[in-house]
Amino acid sequence: MALKKNVTFNGILLYRRNYRENDMLVKFFTREYGTKMFLIRRGRKPGFKMSGDILPFTYGQYEGSISDDGLSYIKEPIETHHYLNISNDIILNAYAMYLMNLIDAGLSEGEASPRWFNQLFYALKLIDQEIDPAIITNIMEIQLLTLFGVQPWLKDCVVCHRDDLPLDYSTNYGGLLCEQHWHLDPLRFNLDQRTVFYFRQFSVINLKTLNSVNVQRPTKVRLRTLLDSIYSDTVGLHLKSKRFLDEMTQI
Ligand SMILES: [Zn+2]
Protein backbone atom coordinates (compact mmCIF):
# COMPACT_ATOMS: atom_id res chain seq x y z
CA MET A 1 0.00 0.00 0.00
CA ALA A 2 1.76 3.13 -1.21
CA LEU A 3 1.43 6.25 0.92
CA LYS A 4 2.51 9.67 -0.34
CA LYS A 5 3.63 11.58 2.73
CA ASN A 6 3.50 15.30 3.52
CA VAL A 7 1.63 16.36 0.44
CA THR A 8 -0.55 19.45 0.14
CA PHE A 9 -3.99 19.03 -1.37
CA ASN A 10 -7.16 21.03 -1.94
CA GLY A 11 -10.31 19.31 -0.79
CA ILE A 12 -14.07 19.66 -0.57
CA LEU A 13 -15.54 17.59 2.25
CA LEU A 14 -18.18 15.25 0.80
CA TYR A 15 -19.37 13.48 3.94
CA ARG A 16 -18.24 12.18 7.31
CA ARG A 17 -19.20 9.23 9.41
CA ASN A 18 -18.35 7.91 12.84
CA TYR A 19 -15.78 5.15 12.98
CA ARG A 20 -14.78 2.98 15.93
CA GLU A 21 -15.19 4.57 19.34
CA ASN A 22 -13.34 7.86 18.91
CA ASP A 23 -12.51 8.12 15.25
CA MET A 24 -14.13 9.49 12.17
CA LEU A 25 -14.02 8.68 8.46
CA VAL A 26 -14.16 11.71 6.23
CA LYS A 27 -14.47 11.58 2.47
CA PHE A 28 -12.93 14.44 0.55
CA PHE A 29 -13.00 15.25 -3.12
CA THR A 30 -9.44 16.44 -3.64
CA ARG A 31 -8.40 18.37 -6.70
CA GLU A 32 -5.12 16.48 -6.94
CA TYR A 33 -6.06 12.89 -6.08
CA GLY A 34 -9.79 12.59 -6.71
CA THR A 35 -12.09 11.29 -3.98
CA LYS A 36 -10.29 9.84 -0.94
CA MET A 37 -11.36 8.49 2.41
CA PHE A 38 -9.45 9.88 5.38
CA LEU A 39 -9.19 8.36 8.82
CA ILE A 40 -9.34 11.06 11.47
CA ARG A 41 -8.00 9.51 14.65
CA ARG A 42 -9.66 10.78 17.83
CA GLY A 43 -11.83 13.00 15.61
CA ARG A 44 -14.84 12.49 17.88
CA LYS A 45 -13.05 13.34 21.12
CA PRO A 46 -14.19 16.60 22.72
CA GLY A 47 -11.72 19.39 22.08
CA PHE A 48 -10.20 17.70 19.02
CA LYS A 49 -7.97 20.36 17.48
CA MET A 50 -9.12 19.90 13.88
CA SER A 51 -12.88 19.84 14.64
CA GLY A 52 -13.55 23.11 12.85
CA ASP A 53 -11.59 22.00 9.78
CA ILE A 54 -13.61 18.86 9.13
CA LEU A 55 -17.13 20.15 9.65
CA PRO A 56 -19.72 19.34 6.97
CA PHE A 57 -19.58 21.82 4.06
CA THR A 58 -15.92 22.66 4.57
CA TYR A 59 -13.37 23.16 1.81
CA GLY A 60 -9.77 24.17 1.94
CA GLN A 61 -6.16 23.21 1.76
CA TYR A 62 -4.64 20.52 3.92
CA GLU A 63 -1.36 18.70 4.41
CA GLY A 64 -1.40 14.97 4.85
CA SER A 65 -0.63 11.51 3.57
CA ILE A 66 -2.45 10.15 0.57
CA SER A 67 -2.87 6.44 0.15
CA ASP A 68 -3.18 4.83 -3.27
CA ASP A 69 -5.74 2.28 -2.22
CA GLY A 70 -6.32 2.52 1.54
CA LEU A 71 -7.17 5.20 4.07
CA SER A 72 -5.47 8.60 3.84
CA TYR A 73 -4.59 10.92 6.72
CA ILE A 74 -4.67 14.64 7.43
CA LYS A 75 -1.62 15.98 9.23
CA GLU A 76 -2.82 19.54 9.48
CA PRO A 77 -5.17 22.00 7.87
CA ILE A 78 -3.46 24.88 6.04
CA GLU A 79 -6.49 27.03 5.28
CA THR A 80 -10.15 26.07 5.54
CA HIS A 81 -13.47 27.75 4.77
CA HIS A 82 -17.11 26.86 5.23
CA TYR A 83 -20.11 27.24 2.98
CA LEU A 84 -21.96 29.07 5.75
CA ASN A 85 -25.34 29.59 4.12
CA ILE A 86 -25.44 25.97 3.02
CA SER A 87 -24.64 24.88 6.59
CA ASN A 88 -27.43 27.01 8.01
CA ASP A 89 -30.23 26.30 5.54
CA ILE A 90 -31.74 22.83 5.32
CA ILE A 91 -32.93 23.30 1.72
CA LEU A 92 -29.54 24.53 0.44
CA ASN A 93 -28.05 21.71 2.49
CA ALA A 94 -30.20 19.17 0.63
CA TYR A 95 -29.18 20.53 -2.79
CA ALA A 96 -25.49 20.51 -1.84
CA MET A 97 -25.62 16.98 -0.43
CA TYR A 98 -27.29 15.70 -3.58
CA LEU A 99 -24.67 17.28 -5.85
CA MET A 100 -21.82 15.92 -3.74
CA ASN A 101 -23.41 12.44 -3.80
CA LEU A 102 -23.84 12.68 -7.53
CA ILE A 103 -20.15 13.49 -8.08
CA ASP A 104 -19.16 10.74 -5.66
CA ALA A 105 -21.36 8.24 -7.52
CA GLY A 106 -19.95 9.26 -10.91
CA LEU A 107 -16.25 9.19 -10.08
CA SER A 108 -14.19 6.16 -9.13
CA GLU A 109 -12.29 6.59 -5.89
CA GLY A 110 -8.86 8.12 -6.45
CA GLU A 111 -9.65 9.26 -10.01
CA ALA A 112 -8.09 12.74 -10.19
CA SER A 113 -10.43 15.14 -11.90
CA PRO A 114 -9.59 18.83 -11.49
CA ARG A 115 -12.34 19.70 -13.96
CA TRP A 116 -15.10 18.18 -11.82
CA PHE A 117 -13.47 19.47 -8.66
CA ASN A 118 -13.75 23.01 -10.02
CA GLN A 119 -17.31 22.42 -11.21
CA LEU A 120 -18.39 21.25 -7.77
CA PHE A 121 -16.49 24.09 -6.12
CA TYR A 122 -18.27 26.74 -8.21
CA ALA A 123 -21.67 25.03 -7.95
CA LEU A 124 -21.46 25.01 -4.15
CA LYS A 125 -20.22 28.58 -4.13
CA LEU A 126 -23.24 29.71 -6.18
CA ILE A 127 -25.65 27.73 -4.01
CA ASP A 128 -24.02 29.26 -0.94
CA GLN A 129 -24.63 32.69 -2.50
CA GLU A 130 -28.27 31.67 -2.82
CA ILE A 131 -28.29 31.84 -6.61
CA ASP A 132 -31.27 29.62 -7.52
CA PRO A 133 -30.09 26.22 -6.24
CA ALA A 134 -32.62 24.31 -8.38
CA ILE A 135 -31.05 25.75 -11.53
CA ILE A 136 -27.46 25.28 -10.38
CA THR A 137 -28.40 21.66 -9.65
CA ASN A 138 -29.96 21.24 -13.13
CA ILE A 139 -26.81 22.62 -14.77
CA MET A 140 -24.63 20.19 -12.82
CA GLU A 141 -26.96 17.27 -13.56
CA ILE A 142 -26.85 17.95 -17.29
CA GLN A 143 -23.09 18.42 -17.40
CA LEU A 144 -22.42 15.43 -15.11
CA LEU A 145 -24.24 13.06 -17.45
CA THR A 146 -20.95 12.33 -19.23
CA LEU A 147 -19.59 10.88 -15.98
CA PHE A 148 -22.29 8.23 -16.26
CA GLY A 149 -21.56 7.55 -19.91
CA VAL A 150 -24.56 9.50 -21.18
CA GLN A 151 -23.94 12.22 -23.73
CA PRO A 152 -27.18 13.59 -25.10
CA TRP A 153 -26.87 15.26 -28.50
CA LEU A 154 -28.15 18.80 -27.93
CA LYS A 155 -26.49 20.71 -30.74
CA ASP A 156 -29.19 20.17 -33.36
CA CYS A 157 -31.50 17.44 -34.67
CA VAL A 158 -29.79 14.11 -34.16
CA VAL A 159 -31.17 12.85 -37.52
CA CYS A 160 -30.81 15.76 -39.99
CA HIS A 161 -28.77 18.31 -37.98
CA ARG A 162 -31.18 21.17 -38.58
CA ASP A 163 -31.55 23.61 -35.73
CA ASP A 164 -33.95 26.13 -37.25
CA LEU A 165 -37.11 24.14 -36.48
CA PRO A 166 -38.73 23.46 -33.10
CA LEU A 167 -36.81 20.74 -31.26
CA ASP A 168 -37.82 18.09 -28.76
CA TYR A 169 -35.87 15.64 -26.63
CA SER A 170 -35.99 11.92 -27.28
CA THR A 171 -34.52 9.38 -24.90
CA ASN A 172 -34.65 6.72 -27.60
CA TYR A 173 -32.53 8.84 -29.93
CA GLY A 174 -30.32 10.17 -27.13
CA GLY A 175 -30.77 13.75 -28.24
CA LEU A 176 -32.90 16.35 -29.95
CA LEU A 177 -35.28 15.72 -32.82
CA CYS A 178 -36.53 18.51 -35.08
CA GLU A 179 -40.21 18.88 -35.88
CA GLN A 180 -39.81 16.97 -39.14
CA HIS A 181 -38.51 13.95 -37.27
CA TRP A 182 -40.86 13.97 -34.31
CA HIS A 183 -42.81 11.11 -35.90
CA LEU A 184 -39.80 8.85 -35.33
CA ASP A 185 -40.39 8.81 -31.59
CA PRO A 186 -43.95 8.88 -30.24
CA LEU A 187 -42.47 8.75 -26.72
CA ARG A 188 -40.49 11.99 -27.10
CA PHE A 189 -40.92 14.50 -24.27
CA ASN A 190 -43.20 17.08 -25.94
CA LEU A 191 -41.12 19.87 -24.46
CA ASP A 192 -41.94 23.51 -24.98
CA GLN A 193 -39.22 25.52 -26.78
CA ARG A 194 -38.30 27.50 -23.65
CA THR A 195 -37.42 24.30 -21.77
CA VAL A 196 -35.43 23.07 -24.79
CA PHE A 197 -33.59 26.40 -24.85
CA TYR A 198 -32.51 26.14 -21.21
CA PHE A 199 -31.67 22.45 -21.53
CA ARG A 200 -29.25 23.28 -24.37
CA GLN A 201 -27.86 26.38 -22.62
CA PHE A 202 -27.24 24.52 -19.37
CA SER A 203 -25.23 21.85 -21.14
CA VAL A 204 -22.58 24.40 -22.16
CA ILE A 205 -22.80 27.07 -19.45
CA ASN A 206 -19.66 27.85 -17.45
CA LEU A 207 -20.47 27.93 -13.73
CA LYS A 208 -17.31 29.89 -13.04
CA THR A 209 -18.63 32.94 -14.87
CA LEU A 210 -22.31 32.59 -13.95
CA ASN A 211 -23.57 35.27 -11.57
CA SER A 212 -27.34 35.28 -11.85
CA VAL A 213 -30.19 33.14 -13.11
CA ASN A 214 -33.81 33.88 -13.70
CA VAL A 215 -35.93 30.97 -14.83
CA GLN A 216 -39.69 30.99 -14.34
CA ARG A 217 -41.32 28.36 -12.17
CA PRO A 218 -43.24 26.42 -14.88
CA THR A 219 -39.99 25.99 -16.84
CA LYS A 220 -38.17 24.90 -13.68
CA VAL A 221 -40.81 22.25 -13.05
CA ARG A 222 -40.42 20.94 -16.63
CA LEU A 223 -36.63 20.90 -16.40
CA ARG A 224 -36.88 18.97 -13.11
CA THR A 225 -39.22 16.39 -14.68
CA LEU A 226 -36.99 16.05 -17.75
CA LEU A 227 -33.84 15.48 -15.70
CA ASP A 228 -35.59 13.09 -13.34
CA SER A 229 -36.59 10.88 -16.22
CA ILE A 230 -33.12 11.03 -17.83
CA TYR A 231 -31.48 10.09 -14.53
CA SER A 232 -33.94 7.37 -13.76
CA ASP A 233 -34.35 5.85 -17.25
CA THR A 234 -30.98 6.43 -18.91
CA VAL A 235 -28.51 6.64 -16.02
CA GLY A 236 -30.45 4.36 -13.68
CA LEU A 237 -29.37 6.27 -10.60
CA HIS A 238 -31.63 6.59 -7.54
CA LEU A 239 -29.83 8.41 -4.74
CA LYS A 240 -31.23 8.68 -1.23
CA SER A 241 -30.12 12.31 -1.09
CA LYS A 242 -32.21 12.98 -4.20
CA ARG A 243 -35.32 11.52 -2.58
CA PHE A 244 -34.64 13.69 0.45
CA LEU A 245 -34.22 16.75 -1.75
CA ASP A 246 -37.52 15.97 -3.50
CA GLU A 247 -39.29 15.75 -0.16
CA MET A 248 -37.76 18.99 1.07
CA THR A 249 -38.62 20.94 -2.05
CA GLN A 250 -42.19 19.68 -2.39
CA ILE A 251 -43.34 21.42 0.79
ZN1 LIG B 1 -34.46 16.53 -38.13
Short mmCIF file of C-alpha atoms in Angstrom, two decimals, residues 87-234:
data_model
loop_
_atom_site.label_atom_id
_atom_site.label_comp_id
_atom_site.label_asym_id
_atom_site.label_seq_id
_atom_site.Cartn_x
_atom_site.Cartn_y
_atom_site.Cartn_z
CA SER A 87 -24.64 24.88 6.59
CA ASN A 88 -27.43 27.01 8.01
CA ASP A 89 -30.23 26.30 5.54
CA ILE A 90 -31.74 22.83 5.32
CA ILE A 91 -32.93 23.30 1.72
CA LEU A 92 -29.54 24.53 0.44
CA ASN A 93 -28.05 21.71 2.49
CA ALA A 94 -30.20 19.17 0.63
CA TYR A 95 -29.18 20.53 -2.79
CA ALA A 96 -25.49 20.51 -1.84
CA MET A 97 -25.62 16.98 -0.43
CA TYR A 98 -27.29 15.70 -3.58
CA LEU A 99 -24.67 17.28 -5.85
CA MET A 100 -21.82 15.92 -3.74
CA ASN A 101 -23.41 12.44 -3.80
CA LEU A 102 -23.84 12.68 -7.53
CA ILE A 103 -20.15 13.49 -8.08
CA ASP A 104 -19.16 10.74 -5.66
CA ALA A 105 -21.36 8.24 -7.52
CA GLY A 106 -19.95 9.26 -10.91
CA LEU A 107 -16.25 9.19 -10.08
CA SER A 108 -14.19 6.16 -9.13
CA GLU A 109 -12.29 6.59 -5.89
CA GLY A 110 -8.86 8.12 -6.45
CA GLU A 111 -9.65 9.26 -10.01
CA ALA A 112 -8.09 12.74 -10.19
CA SER A 113 -10.43 15.14 -11.90
CA PRO A 114 -9.59 18.83 -11.49
CA ARG A 115 -12.34 19.70 -13.96
CA TRP A 116 -15.10 18.18 -11.82
CA PHE A 117 -13.47 19.47 -8.66
CA ASN A 118 -13.75 23.01 -10.02
CA GLN A 119 -17.31 22.42 -11.21
CA LEU A 120 -18.39 21.25 -7.77
CA PHE A 121 -16.49 24.09 -6.12
CA TYR A 122 -18.27 26.74 -8.21
CA ALA A 123 -21.67 25.03 -7.95
CA LEU A 124 -21.46 25.01 -4.15
CA LYS A 125 -20.22 28.58 -4.13
CA LEU A 126 -23.24 29.71 -6.18
CA ILE A 127 -25.65 27.73 -4.01
CA ASP A 128 -24.02 29.26 -0.94
CA GLN A 129 -24.63 32.69 -2.50
CA GLU A 130 -28.27 31.67 -2.82
CA ILE A 131 -28.29 31.84 -6.61
CA ASP A 132 -31.27 29.62 -7.52
CA PRO A 133 -30.09 26.22 -6.24
CA ALA A 134 -32.62 24.31 -8.38
CA ILE A 135 -31.05 25.75 -11.53
CA ILE A 136 -27.46 25.28 -10.38
CA THR A 137 -28.40 21.66 -9.65
CA ASN A 138 -29.96 21.24 -13.13
CA ILE A 139 -26.81 22.62 -14.77
CA MET A 140 -24.63 20.19 -12.82
CA GLU A 141 -26.96 17.27 -13.56
CA ILE A 142 -26.85 17.95 -17.29
CA GLN A 143 -23.09 18.42 -17.40
CA LEU A 144 -22.42 15.43 -15.11
CA LEU A 145 -24.24 13.06 -17.45
CA THR A 146 -20.95 12.33 -19.23
CA LEU A 147 -19.59 10.88 -15.98
CA PHE A 148 -22.29 8.23 -16.26
CA GLY A 149 -21.56 7.55 -19.91
CA VAL A 150 -24.56 9.50 -21.18
CA GLN A 151 -23.94 12.22 -23.73
CA PRO A 152 -27.18 13.59 -25.10
CA TRP A 153 -26.87 15.26 -28.50
CA LEU A 154 -28.15 18.80 -27.93
CA LYS A 155 -26.49 20.71 -30.74
CA ASP A 156 -29.19 20.17 -33.36
CA CYS A 157 -31.50 17.44 -34.67
CA VAL A 158 -29.79 14.11 -34.16
CA VAL A 159 -31.17 12.85 -37.52
CA CYS A 160 -30.81 15.76 -39.99
CA HIS A 161 -28.77 18.31 -37.98
CA ARG A 162 -31.18 21.17 -38.58
CA ASP A 163 -31.55 23.61 -35.73
CA ASP A 164 -33.95 26.13 -37.25
CA LEU A 165 -37.11 24.14 -36.48
CA PRO A 166 -38.73 23.46 -33.10
CA LEU A 167 -36.81 20.74 -31.26
CA ASP A 168 -37.82 18.09 -28.76
CA TYR A 169 -35.87 15.64 -26.63
CA SER A 170 -35.99 11.92 -27.28
CA THR A 171 -34.52 9.38 -24.90
CA ASN A 172 -34.65 6.72 -27.60
CA TYR A 173 -32.53 8.84 -29.93
CA GLY A 174 -30.32 10.17 -27.13
CA GLY A 175 -30.77 13.75 -28.24
CA LEU A 176 -32.90 16.35 -29.95
CA LEU A 177 -35.28 15.72 -32.82
CA CYS A 178 -36.53 18.51 -35.08
CA GLU A 179 -40.21 18.88 -35.88
CA GLN A 180 -39.81 16.97 -39.14
CA HIS A 181 -38.51 13.95 -37.27
CA TRP A 182 -40.86 13.97 -34.31
CA HIS A 183 -42.81 11.11 -35.90
CA LEU A 184 -39.80 8.85 -35.33
CA ASP A 185 -40.39 8.81 -31.59
CA PRO A 186 -43.95 8.88 -30.24
CA LEU A 187 -42.47 8.75 -26.72
CA ARG A 188 -40.49 11.99 -27.10
CA PHE A 189 -40.92 14.50 -24.27
CA ASN A 190 -43.20 17.08 -25.94
CA LEU A 191 -41.12 19.87 -24.46
CA ASP A 192 -41.94 23.51 -24.98
CA GLN A 193 -39.22 25.52 -26.78
CA ARG A 194 -38.30 27.50 -23.65
CA THR A 195 -37.42 24.30 -21.77
CA VAL A 196 -35.43 23.07 -24.79
CA PHE A 197 -33.59 26.40 -24.85
CA TYR A 198 -32.51 26.14 -21.21
CA PHE A 199 -31.67 22.45 -21.53
CA ARG A 200 -29.25 23.28 -24.37
CA GLN A 201 -27.86 26.38 -22.62
CA PHE A 202 -27.24 24.52 -19.37
CA SER A 203 -25.23 21.85 -21.14
CA VAL A 204 -22.58 24.40 -22.16
CA ILE A 205 -22.80 27.07 -19.45
CA ASN A 206 -19.66 27.85 -17.45
CA LEU A 207 -20.47 27.93 -13.73
CA LYS A 208 -17.31 29.89 -13.04
CA THR A 209 -18.63 32.94 -14.87
CA LEU A 210 -22.31 32.59 -13.95
CA ASN A 211 -23.57 35.27 -11.57
CA SER A 212 -27.34 35.28 -11.85
CA VAL A 213 -30.19 33.14 -13.11
CA ASN A 214 -33.81 33.88 -13.70
CA VAL A 215 -35.93 30.97 -14.83
CA GLN A 216 -39.69 30.99 -14.34
CA ARG A 217 -41.32 28.36 -12.17
CA PRO A 218 -43.24 26.42 -14.88
CA THR A 219 -39.99 25.99 -16.84
CA LYS A 220 -38.17 24.90 -13.68
CA VAL A 221 -40.81 22.25 -13.05
CA ARG A 222 -40.42 20.94 -16.63
CA LEU A 223 -36.63 20.90 -16.40
CA ARG A 224 -36.88 18.97 -13.11
CA THR A 225 -39.22 16.39 -14.68
CA LEU A 226 -36.99 16.05 -17.75
CA LEU A 227 -33.84 15.48 -15.70
CA ASP A 228 -35.59 13.09 -13.34
CA SER A 229 -36.59 10.88 -16.22
CA ILE A 230 -33.12 11.03 -17.83
CA TYR A 231 -31.48 10.09 -14.53
CA SER A 232 -33.94 7.37 -13.76
CA ASP A 233 -34.35 5.85 -17.25
CA THR A 234 -30.98 6.43 -18.91
#
